[in-house]
Each structure stands twice: as structure tokens, then as C-alpha cells.
PDB file of C-alpha atoms in Angstrom:
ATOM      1  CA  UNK Z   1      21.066 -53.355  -8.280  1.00  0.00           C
ATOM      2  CA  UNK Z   2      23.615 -51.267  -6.470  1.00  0.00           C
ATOM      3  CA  UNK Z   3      27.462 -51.052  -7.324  1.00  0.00           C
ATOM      4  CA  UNK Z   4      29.738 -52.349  -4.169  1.00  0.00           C
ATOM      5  CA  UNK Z   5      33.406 -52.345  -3.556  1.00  0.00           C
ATOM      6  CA  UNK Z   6      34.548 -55.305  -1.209  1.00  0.00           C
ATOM      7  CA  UNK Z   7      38.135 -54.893   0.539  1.00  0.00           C
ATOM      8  CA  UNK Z   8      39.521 -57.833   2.373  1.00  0.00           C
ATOM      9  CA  UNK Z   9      42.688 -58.937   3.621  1.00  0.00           C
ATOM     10  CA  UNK Z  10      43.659 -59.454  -0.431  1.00  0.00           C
ATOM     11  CA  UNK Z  11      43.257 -55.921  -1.448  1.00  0.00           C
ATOM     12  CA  UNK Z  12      40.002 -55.086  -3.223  1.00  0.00           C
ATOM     13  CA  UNK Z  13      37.283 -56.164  -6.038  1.00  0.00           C
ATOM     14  CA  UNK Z  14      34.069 -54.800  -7.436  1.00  0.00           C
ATOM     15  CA  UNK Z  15      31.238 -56.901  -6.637  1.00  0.00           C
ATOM     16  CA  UNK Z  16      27.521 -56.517  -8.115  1.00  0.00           C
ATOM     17  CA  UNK Z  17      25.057 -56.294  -5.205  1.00  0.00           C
ATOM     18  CA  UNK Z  18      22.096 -57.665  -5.406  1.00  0.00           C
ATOM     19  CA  UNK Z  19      20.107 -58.700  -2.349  1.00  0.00           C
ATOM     20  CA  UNK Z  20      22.106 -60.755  -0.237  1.00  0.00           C
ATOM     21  CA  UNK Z  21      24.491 -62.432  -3.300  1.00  0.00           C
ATOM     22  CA  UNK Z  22      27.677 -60.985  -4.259  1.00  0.00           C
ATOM     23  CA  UNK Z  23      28.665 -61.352  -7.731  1.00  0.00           C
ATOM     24  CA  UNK Z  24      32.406 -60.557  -8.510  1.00  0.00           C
ATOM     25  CA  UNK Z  25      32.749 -58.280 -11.368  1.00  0.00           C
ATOM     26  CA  UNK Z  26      36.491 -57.412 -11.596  1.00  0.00           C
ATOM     27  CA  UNK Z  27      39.318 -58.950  -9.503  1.00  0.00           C
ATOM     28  CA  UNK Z  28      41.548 -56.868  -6.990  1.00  0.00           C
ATOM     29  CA  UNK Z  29      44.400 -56.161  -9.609  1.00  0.00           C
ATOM     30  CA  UNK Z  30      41.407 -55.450 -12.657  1.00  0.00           C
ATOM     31  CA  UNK Z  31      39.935 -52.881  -9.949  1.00  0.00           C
ATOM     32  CA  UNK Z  32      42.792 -51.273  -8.967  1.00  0.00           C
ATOM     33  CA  UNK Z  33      43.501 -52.809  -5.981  1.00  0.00           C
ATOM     34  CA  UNK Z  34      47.335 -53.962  -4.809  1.00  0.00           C
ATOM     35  CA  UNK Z  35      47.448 -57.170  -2.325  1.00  0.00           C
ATOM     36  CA  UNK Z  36      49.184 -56.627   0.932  1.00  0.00           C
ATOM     37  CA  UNK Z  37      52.620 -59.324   0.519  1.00  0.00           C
ATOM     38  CA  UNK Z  38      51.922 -59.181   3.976  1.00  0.00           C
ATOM     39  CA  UNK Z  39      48.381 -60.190   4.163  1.00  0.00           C
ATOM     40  CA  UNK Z  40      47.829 -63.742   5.525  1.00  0.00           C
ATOM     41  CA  UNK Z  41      45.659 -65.961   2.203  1.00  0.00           C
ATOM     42  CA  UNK Z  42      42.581 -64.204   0.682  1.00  0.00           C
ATOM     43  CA  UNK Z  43      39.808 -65.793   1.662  1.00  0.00           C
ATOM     44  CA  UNK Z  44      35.997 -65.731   0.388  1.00  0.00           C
ATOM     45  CA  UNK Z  45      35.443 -63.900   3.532  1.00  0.00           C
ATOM     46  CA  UNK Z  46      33.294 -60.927   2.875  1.00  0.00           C
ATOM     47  CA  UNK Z  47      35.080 -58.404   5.351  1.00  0.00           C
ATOM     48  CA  UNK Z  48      33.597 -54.617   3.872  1.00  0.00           C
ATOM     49  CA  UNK Z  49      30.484 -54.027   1.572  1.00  0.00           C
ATOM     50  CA  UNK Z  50      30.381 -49.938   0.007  1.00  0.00           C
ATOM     51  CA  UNK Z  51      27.667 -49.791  -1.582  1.00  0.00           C
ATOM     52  CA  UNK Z  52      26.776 -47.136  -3.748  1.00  0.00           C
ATOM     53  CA  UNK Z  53      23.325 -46.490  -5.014  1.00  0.00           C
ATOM     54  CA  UNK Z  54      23.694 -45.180  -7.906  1.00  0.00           C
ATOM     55  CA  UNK Z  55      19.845 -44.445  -9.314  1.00  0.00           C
ATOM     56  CA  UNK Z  56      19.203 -42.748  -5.774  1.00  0.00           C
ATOM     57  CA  UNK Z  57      22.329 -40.027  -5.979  1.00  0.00           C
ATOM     58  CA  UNK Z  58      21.156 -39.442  -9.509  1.00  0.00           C
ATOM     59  CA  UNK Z  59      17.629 -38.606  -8.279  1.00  0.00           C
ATOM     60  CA  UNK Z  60      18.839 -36.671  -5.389  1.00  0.00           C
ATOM     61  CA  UNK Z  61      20.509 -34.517  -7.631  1.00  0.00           C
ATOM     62  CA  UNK Z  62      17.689 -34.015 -10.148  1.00  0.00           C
ATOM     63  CA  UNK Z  63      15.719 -33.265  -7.367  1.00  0.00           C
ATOM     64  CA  UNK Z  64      18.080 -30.643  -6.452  1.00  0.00           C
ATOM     65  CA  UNK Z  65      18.566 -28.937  -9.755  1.00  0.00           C
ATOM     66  CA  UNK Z  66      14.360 -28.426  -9.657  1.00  0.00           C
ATOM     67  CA  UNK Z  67      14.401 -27.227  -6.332  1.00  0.00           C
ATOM     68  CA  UNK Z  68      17.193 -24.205  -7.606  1.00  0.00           C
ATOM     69  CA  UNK Z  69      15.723 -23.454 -10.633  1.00  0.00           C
ATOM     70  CA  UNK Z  70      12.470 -23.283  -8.565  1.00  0.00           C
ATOM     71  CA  UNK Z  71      13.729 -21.132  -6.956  1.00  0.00           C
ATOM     72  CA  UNK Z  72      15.456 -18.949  -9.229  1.00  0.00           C
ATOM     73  CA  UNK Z  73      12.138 -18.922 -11.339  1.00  0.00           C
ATOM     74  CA  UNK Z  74      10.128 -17.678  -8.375  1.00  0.00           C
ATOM     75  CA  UNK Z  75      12.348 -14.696  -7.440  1.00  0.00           C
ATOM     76  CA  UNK Z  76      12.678 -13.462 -10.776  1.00  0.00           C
ATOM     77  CA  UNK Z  77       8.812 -13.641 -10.816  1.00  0.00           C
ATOM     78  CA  UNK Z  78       9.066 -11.751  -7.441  1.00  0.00           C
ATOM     79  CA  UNK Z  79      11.499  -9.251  -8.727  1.00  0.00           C
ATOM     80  CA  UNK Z  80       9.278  -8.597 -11.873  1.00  0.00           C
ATOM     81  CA  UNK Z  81       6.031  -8.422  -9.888  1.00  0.00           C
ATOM     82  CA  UNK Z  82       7.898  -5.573  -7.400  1.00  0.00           C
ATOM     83  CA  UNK Z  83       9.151  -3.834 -10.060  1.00  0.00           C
ATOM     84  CA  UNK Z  84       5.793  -3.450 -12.062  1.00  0.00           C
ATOM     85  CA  UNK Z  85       4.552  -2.210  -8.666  1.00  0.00           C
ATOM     86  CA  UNK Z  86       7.232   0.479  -8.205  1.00  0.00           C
ATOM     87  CA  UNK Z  87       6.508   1.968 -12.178  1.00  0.00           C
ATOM     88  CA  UNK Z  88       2.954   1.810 -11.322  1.00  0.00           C
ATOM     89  CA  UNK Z  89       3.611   3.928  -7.821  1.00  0.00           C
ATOM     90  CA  UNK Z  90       5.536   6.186  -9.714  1.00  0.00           C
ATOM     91  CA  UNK Z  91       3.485   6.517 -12.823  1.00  0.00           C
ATOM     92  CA  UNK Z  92       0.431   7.218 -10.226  1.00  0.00           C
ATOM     93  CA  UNK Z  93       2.748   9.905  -8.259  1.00  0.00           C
ATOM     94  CA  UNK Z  94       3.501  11.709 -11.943  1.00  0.00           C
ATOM     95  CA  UNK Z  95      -0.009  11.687 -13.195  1.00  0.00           C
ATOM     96  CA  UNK Z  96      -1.023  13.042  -9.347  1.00  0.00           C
ATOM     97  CA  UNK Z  97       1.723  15.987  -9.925  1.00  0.00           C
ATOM     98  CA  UNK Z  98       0.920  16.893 -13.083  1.00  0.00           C
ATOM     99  CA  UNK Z  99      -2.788  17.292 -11.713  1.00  0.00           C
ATOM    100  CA  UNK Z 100      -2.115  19.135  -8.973  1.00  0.00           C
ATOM    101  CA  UNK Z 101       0.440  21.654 -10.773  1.00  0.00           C
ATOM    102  CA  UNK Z 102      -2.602  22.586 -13.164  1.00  0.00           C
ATOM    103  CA  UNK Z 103      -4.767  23.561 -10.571  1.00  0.00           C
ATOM    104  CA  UNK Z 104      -5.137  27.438 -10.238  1.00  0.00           C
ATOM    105  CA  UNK Z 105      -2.856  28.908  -7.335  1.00  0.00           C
ATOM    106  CA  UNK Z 106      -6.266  30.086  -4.999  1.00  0.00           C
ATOM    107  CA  UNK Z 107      -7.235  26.360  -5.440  1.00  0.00           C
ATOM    108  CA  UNK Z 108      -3.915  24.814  -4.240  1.00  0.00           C
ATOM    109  CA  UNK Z 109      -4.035  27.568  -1.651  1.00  0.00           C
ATOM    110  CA  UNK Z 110      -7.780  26.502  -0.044  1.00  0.00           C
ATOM    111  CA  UNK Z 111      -6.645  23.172  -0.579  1.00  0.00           C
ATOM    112  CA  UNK Z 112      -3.875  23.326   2.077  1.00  0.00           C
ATOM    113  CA  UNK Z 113      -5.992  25.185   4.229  1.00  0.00           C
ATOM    114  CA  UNK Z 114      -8.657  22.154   3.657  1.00  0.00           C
ATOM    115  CA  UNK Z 115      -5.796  19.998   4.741  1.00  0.00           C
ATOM    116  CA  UNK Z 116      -5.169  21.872   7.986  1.00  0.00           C
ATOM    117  CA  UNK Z 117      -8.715  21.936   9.045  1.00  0.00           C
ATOM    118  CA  UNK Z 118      -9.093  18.213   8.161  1.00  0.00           C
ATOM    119  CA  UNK Z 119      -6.307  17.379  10.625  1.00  0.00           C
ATOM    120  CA  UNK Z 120      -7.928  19.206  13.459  1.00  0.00           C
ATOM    121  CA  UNK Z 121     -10.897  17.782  12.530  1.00  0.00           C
ATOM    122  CA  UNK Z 122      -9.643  14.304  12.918  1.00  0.00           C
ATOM    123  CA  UNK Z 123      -8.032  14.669  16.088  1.00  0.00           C
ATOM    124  CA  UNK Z 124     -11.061  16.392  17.818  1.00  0.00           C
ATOM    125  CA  UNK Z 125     -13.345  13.064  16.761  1.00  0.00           C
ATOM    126  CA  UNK Z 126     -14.683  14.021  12.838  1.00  0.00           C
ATOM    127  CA  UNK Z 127     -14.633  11.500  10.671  1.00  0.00           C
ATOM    128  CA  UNK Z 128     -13.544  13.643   8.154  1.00  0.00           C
ATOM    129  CA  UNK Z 129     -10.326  12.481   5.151  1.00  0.00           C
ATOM    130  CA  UNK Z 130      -8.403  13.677   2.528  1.00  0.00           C
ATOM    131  CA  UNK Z 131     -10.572  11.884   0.480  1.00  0.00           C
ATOM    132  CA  UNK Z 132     -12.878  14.824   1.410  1.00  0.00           C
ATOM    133  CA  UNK Z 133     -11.189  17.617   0.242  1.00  0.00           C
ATOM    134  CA  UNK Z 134     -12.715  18.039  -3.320  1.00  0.00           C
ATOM    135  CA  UNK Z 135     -15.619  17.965  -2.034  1.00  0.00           C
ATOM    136  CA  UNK Z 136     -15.065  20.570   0.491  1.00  0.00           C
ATOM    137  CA  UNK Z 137     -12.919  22.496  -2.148  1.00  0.00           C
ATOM    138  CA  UNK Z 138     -16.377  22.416  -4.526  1.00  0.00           C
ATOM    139  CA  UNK Z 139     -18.589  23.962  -1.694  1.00  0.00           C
ATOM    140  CA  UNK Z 140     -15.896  26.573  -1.375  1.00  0.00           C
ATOM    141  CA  UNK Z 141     -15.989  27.305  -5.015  1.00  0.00           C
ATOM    142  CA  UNK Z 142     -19.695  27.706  -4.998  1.00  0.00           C
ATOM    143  CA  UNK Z 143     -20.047  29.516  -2.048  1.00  0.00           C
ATOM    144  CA  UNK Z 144     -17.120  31.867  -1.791  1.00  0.00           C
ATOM    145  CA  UNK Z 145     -15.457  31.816  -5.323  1.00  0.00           C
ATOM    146  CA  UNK Z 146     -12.231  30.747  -2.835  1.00  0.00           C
ATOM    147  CA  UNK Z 147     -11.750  34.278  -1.203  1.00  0.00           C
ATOM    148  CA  UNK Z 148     -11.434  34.114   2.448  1.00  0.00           C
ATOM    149  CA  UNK Z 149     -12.747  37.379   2.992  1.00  0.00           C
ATOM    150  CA  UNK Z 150     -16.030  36.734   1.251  1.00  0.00           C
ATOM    151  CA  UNK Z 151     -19.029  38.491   3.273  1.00  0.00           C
ATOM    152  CA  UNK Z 152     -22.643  38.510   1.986  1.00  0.00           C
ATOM    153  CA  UNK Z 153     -24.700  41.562   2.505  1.00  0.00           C
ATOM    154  CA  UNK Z 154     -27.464  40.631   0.490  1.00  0.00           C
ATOM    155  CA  UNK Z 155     -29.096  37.172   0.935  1.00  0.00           C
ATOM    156  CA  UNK Z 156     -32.026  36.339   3.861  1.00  0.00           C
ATOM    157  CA  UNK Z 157     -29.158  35.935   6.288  1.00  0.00           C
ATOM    158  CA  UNK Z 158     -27.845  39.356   5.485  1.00  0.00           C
ATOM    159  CA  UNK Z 159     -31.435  40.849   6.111  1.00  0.00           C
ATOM    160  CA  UNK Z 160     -31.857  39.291   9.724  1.00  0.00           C
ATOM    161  CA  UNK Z 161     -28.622  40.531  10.711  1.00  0.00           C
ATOM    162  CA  UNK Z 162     -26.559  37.878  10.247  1.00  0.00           C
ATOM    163  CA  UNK Z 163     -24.366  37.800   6.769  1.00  0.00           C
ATOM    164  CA  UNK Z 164     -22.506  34.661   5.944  1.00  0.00           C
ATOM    165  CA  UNK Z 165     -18.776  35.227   6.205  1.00  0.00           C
ATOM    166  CA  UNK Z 166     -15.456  33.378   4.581  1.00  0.00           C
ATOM    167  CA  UNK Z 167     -14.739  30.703   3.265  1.00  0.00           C
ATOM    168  CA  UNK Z 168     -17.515  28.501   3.541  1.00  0.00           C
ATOM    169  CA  UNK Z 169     -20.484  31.587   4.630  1.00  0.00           C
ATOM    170  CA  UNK Z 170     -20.773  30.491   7.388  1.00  0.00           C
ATOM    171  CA  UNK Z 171     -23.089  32.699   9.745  1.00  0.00           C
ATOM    172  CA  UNK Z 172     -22.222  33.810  13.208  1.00  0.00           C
ATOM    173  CA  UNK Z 173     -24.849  31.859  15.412  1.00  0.00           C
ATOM    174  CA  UNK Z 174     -23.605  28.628  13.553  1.00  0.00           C
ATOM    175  CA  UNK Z 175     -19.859  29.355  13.742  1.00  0.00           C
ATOM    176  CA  UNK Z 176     -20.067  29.896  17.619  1.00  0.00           C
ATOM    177  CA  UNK Z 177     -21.975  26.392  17.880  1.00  0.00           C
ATOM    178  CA  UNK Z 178     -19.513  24.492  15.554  1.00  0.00           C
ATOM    179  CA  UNK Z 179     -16.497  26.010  16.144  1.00  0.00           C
ATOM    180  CA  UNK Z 180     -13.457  24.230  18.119  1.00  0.00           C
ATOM    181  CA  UNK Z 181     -11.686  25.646  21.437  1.00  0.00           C
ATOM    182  CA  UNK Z 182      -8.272  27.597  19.887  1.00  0.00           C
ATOM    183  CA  UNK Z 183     -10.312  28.316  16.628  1.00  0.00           C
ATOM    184  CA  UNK Z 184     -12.475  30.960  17.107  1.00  0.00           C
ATOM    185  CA  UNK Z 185     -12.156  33.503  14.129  1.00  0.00           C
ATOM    186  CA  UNK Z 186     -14.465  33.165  11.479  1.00  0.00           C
ATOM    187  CA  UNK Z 187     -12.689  35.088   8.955  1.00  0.00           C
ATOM    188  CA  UNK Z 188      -9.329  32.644   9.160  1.00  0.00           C
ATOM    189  CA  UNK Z 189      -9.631  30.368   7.096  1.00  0.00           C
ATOM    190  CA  UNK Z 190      -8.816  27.094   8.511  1.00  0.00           C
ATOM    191  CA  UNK Z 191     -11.310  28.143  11.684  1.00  0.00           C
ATOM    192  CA  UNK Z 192     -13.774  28.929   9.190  1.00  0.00           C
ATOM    193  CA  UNK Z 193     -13.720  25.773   7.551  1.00  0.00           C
ATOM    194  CA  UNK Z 194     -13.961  23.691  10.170  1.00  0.00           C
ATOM    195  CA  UNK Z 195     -16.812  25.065  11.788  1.00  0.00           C
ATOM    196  CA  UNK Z 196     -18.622  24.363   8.573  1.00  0.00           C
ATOM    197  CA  UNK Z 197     -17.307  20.746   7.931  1.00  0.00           C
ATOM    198  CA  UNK Z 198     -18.508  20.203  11.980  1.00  0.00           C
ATOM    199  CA  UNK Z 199     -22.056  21.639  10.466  1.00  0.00           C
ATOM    200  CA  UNK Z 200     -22.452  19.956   7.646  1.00  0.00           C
ATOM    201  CA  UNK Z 201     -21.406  16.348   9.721  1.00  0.00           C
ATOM    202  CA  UNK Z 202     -23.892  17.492  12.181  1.00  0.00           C
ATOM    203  CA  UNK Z 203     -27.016  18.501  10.087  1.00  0.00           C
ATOM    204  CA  UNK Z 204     -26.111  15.844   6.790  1.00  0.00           C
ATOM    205  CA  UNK Z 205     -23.426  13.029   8.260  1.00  0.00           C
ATOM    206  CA  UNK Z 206     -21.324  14.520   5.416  1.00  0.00           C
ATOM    207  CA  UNK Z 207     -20.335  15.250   2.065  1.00  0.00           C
ATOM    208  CA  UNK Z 208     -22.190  12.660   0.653  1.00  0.00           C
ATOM    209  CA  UNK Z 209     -25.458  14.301   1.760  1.00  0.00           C
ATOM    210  CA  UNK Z 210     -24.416  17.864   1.252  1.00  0.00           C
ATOM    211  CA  UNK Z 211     -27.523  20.010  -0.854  1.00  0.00           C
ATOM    212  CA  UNK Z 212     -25.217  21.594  -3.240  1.00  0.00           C
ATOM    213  CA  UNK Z 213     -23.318  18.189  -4.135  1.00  0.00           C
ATOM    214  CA  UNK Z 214     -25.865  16.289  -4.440  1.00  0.00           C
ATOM    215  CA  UNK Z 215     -27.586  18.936  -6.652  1.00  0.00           C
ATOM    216  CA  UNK Z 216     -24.728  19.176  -8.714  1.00  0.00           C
ATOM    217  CA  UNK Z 217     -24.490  15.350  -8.899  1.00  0.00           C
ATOM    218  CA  UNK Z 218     -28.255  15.056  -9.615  1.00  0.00           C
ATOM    219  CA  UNK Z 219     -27.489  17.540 -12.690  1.00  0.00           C
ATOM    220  CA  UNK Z 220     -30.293  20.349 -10.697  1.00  0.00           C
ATOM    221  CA  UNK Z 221     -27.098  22.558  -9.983  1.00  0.00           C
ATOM    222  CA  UNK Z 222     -25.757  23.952  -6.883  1.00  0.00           C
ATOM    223  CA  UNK Z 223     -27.631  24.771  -3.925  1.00  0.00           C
ATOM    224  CA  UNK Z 224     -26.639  26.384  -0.838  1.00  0.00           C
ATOM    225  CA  UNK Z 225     -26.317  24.419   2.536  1.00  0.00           C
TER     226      UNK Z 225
END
């Protein structure tokens, strides 16, 4: 049942709706409504019907107030979620800084020189990352000790004539087939190390196969490559 207001020539009443029958409820005066003097007679003539459903506003609205605080409940979840994400980036970032500030100064040093080389690398077709630079950094270590100007006058290659040089000993005969065009000292280090990444992709497909690494990962030690 619906609440209706009927207006007429009379002035105007409250009527209970209910399928087609209209049941007075309060008179024009009760209602609030003033007769026109001029009017002609009242009659029973229904001229207007308002109805207002009542139940149906009330669930519109209801409906309404969920659909906000929906709302408002998923972007607070939103703004919680993005900032857990942020302190976890930056908590990441910290740990990252405070790793890479403890590192000795010759490691950050090769490092950076690692980088270099990698970025050559990857524009002349190796599929070599920064995920690769420990890895590279560890050969380094082993093989060099980090100096640049390493030379080795006393192993096999020495004794045919052919000493491995810099950072990564790497031999004449295999810079000159692994080096790129624009890179051709053996003693700089970014040259250097990217003739022997280029090597070690050629003769291994990578890190993962490298002899030393997987010597030192197999707990057998270092061995060279």
C-alpha cells in the first residue's frame, strides 16, 4: 500500500492507495488543504493521484548508504594495501644500501665497471643482467683479487707465451676473438670484462655453467675458466 494525495476542484485529501480503490484517510481541511470559494461543488471526481511509495524510497536509500560505505571500505583497503607496498619498497631500498655501503671500496669499484660492460653487452646482443654481476664480481675475486692490472707470469699460459691479463685473465688470442669493435684494450677494465663475459657465454651459455661457480657451489672450490 502506497500513500497518495488527491487534489480536486475542493482543495486536497489523503487517500490510501491500494490497487485501484481509494480510501479517504483525512479530509481537505484535516490535510491541510484550503477549498477554492471559487471552485464550482467538490465532486467524487478523482482529478490527481501522487503517489508515493514509501517502502521503495526507503530501499533506494539503504541501497545507497551500502553502495558508499562500499565504497569507502574498499579505498581505505586500497590505501592500506599501497601504503604497505611503499614501506616494503623502501624497507627493501634501506636494507639494499646498507649492503652495498659495506662492501669494500675495490668491490663497489669492479662493480660499476661490471655495470658498464653489462650495458654494452646488452646492446651488442648478450643476454647478460644485473642479476649477473655477483657472479661476475666472484670470478673477478678469484681470478684477479679485483686489480685491473693483474698479469700472470707463471701459470701454463704464461709458459706458451701468452699470460692472462686484468681483470678477468683473460689471454690475448681469446681477447682478440671476444672482444667488441671500440673496446679493444685488454688492460681497461670494462674492455676486459667483456671480452670474458662474451667467452664464458660462448664456451658455457653463462654464469650458471661457469667451472669456478659451479665448483664453489658444489663445495670442490674454485677453479679457473
Amino acid at each position: 500500500m502506497a500513500l497518495g494525495v488527491v487534489t480536486g476542484a475542493g482543495g486536497a485529501a489523503a487517500y490510501a492507495v491500494s490497487g485501484a480503490t481509494f480510501t479517504p484517510v483525512a479530509g481537505g481541511a484535516d490535510f491541510g488543504g484550503l477549498p477554492d470559494p471559487k471552485a464550482p461543488p467538490a465532486t467524487d471526481k478523482i482529478q490527481t493521484v501522487h503517489a508515493v511509495d514509501v517502502g521503495g524510497e526507503a530501499a533506494r536509500l539503504l541501497r545507497h548508504e551500502q553502495l558508499v560505505a562500499r565504497q569507502a571500505v574498499q579505498q581505505a583497503s586500497e590505501a592500506a594495501r599501497s601504503g604497505y607496498e611503499a614501506r616494503k619498497k623502501a624497507e627493501a631500498e634501506r636494507i639494499a644500501a646498507e649492503i652495498e655501503a659495506r662492501k669494500p671500496a675495490k668491490q663497489r669499484q669492479v662493480e660499476a665497471w661490471i655495470k658498464e660492460a653489462i650495458r654494452v653487452l646488452q646492446a651488442n646482443g648478450t643476454p647478460v643482467t644485473n642479476d649477473d654481476v655477483q657472479a661476475i664480481w666472484t670470478v673477478i675475486e678469484k681470478e684477479s683479487g679485483g686489480n685491473p692490472n693483474a698479469v700472470n707470469n707463471w701459470d701454463s699460459n704464461a709458459v706458451r707465451g701468452t699470460p692472462s691479463k686484468g681483470l678477468m685473465q683473460v689471454i690475448d688470442p681469446t681477447f682478440q676473438a671476444y672482444k667488441l669493435p671500440g673496446y679493444d684494450d685488454i688492460m681497461r677494465p670494462v674492455d676486459n670484462i667483456i671480452a670474458g663475459v662474451r667467452y664464458t657465454y660462448a664456451r658455457y651459455g653463462g654464469f650458471h655453467a661457469h667451472p669456478g661457480l659451479v665448483g664453489i657451489s658444489a663445495g670442490t672450490g674454485y677453479q679457473g675458466y
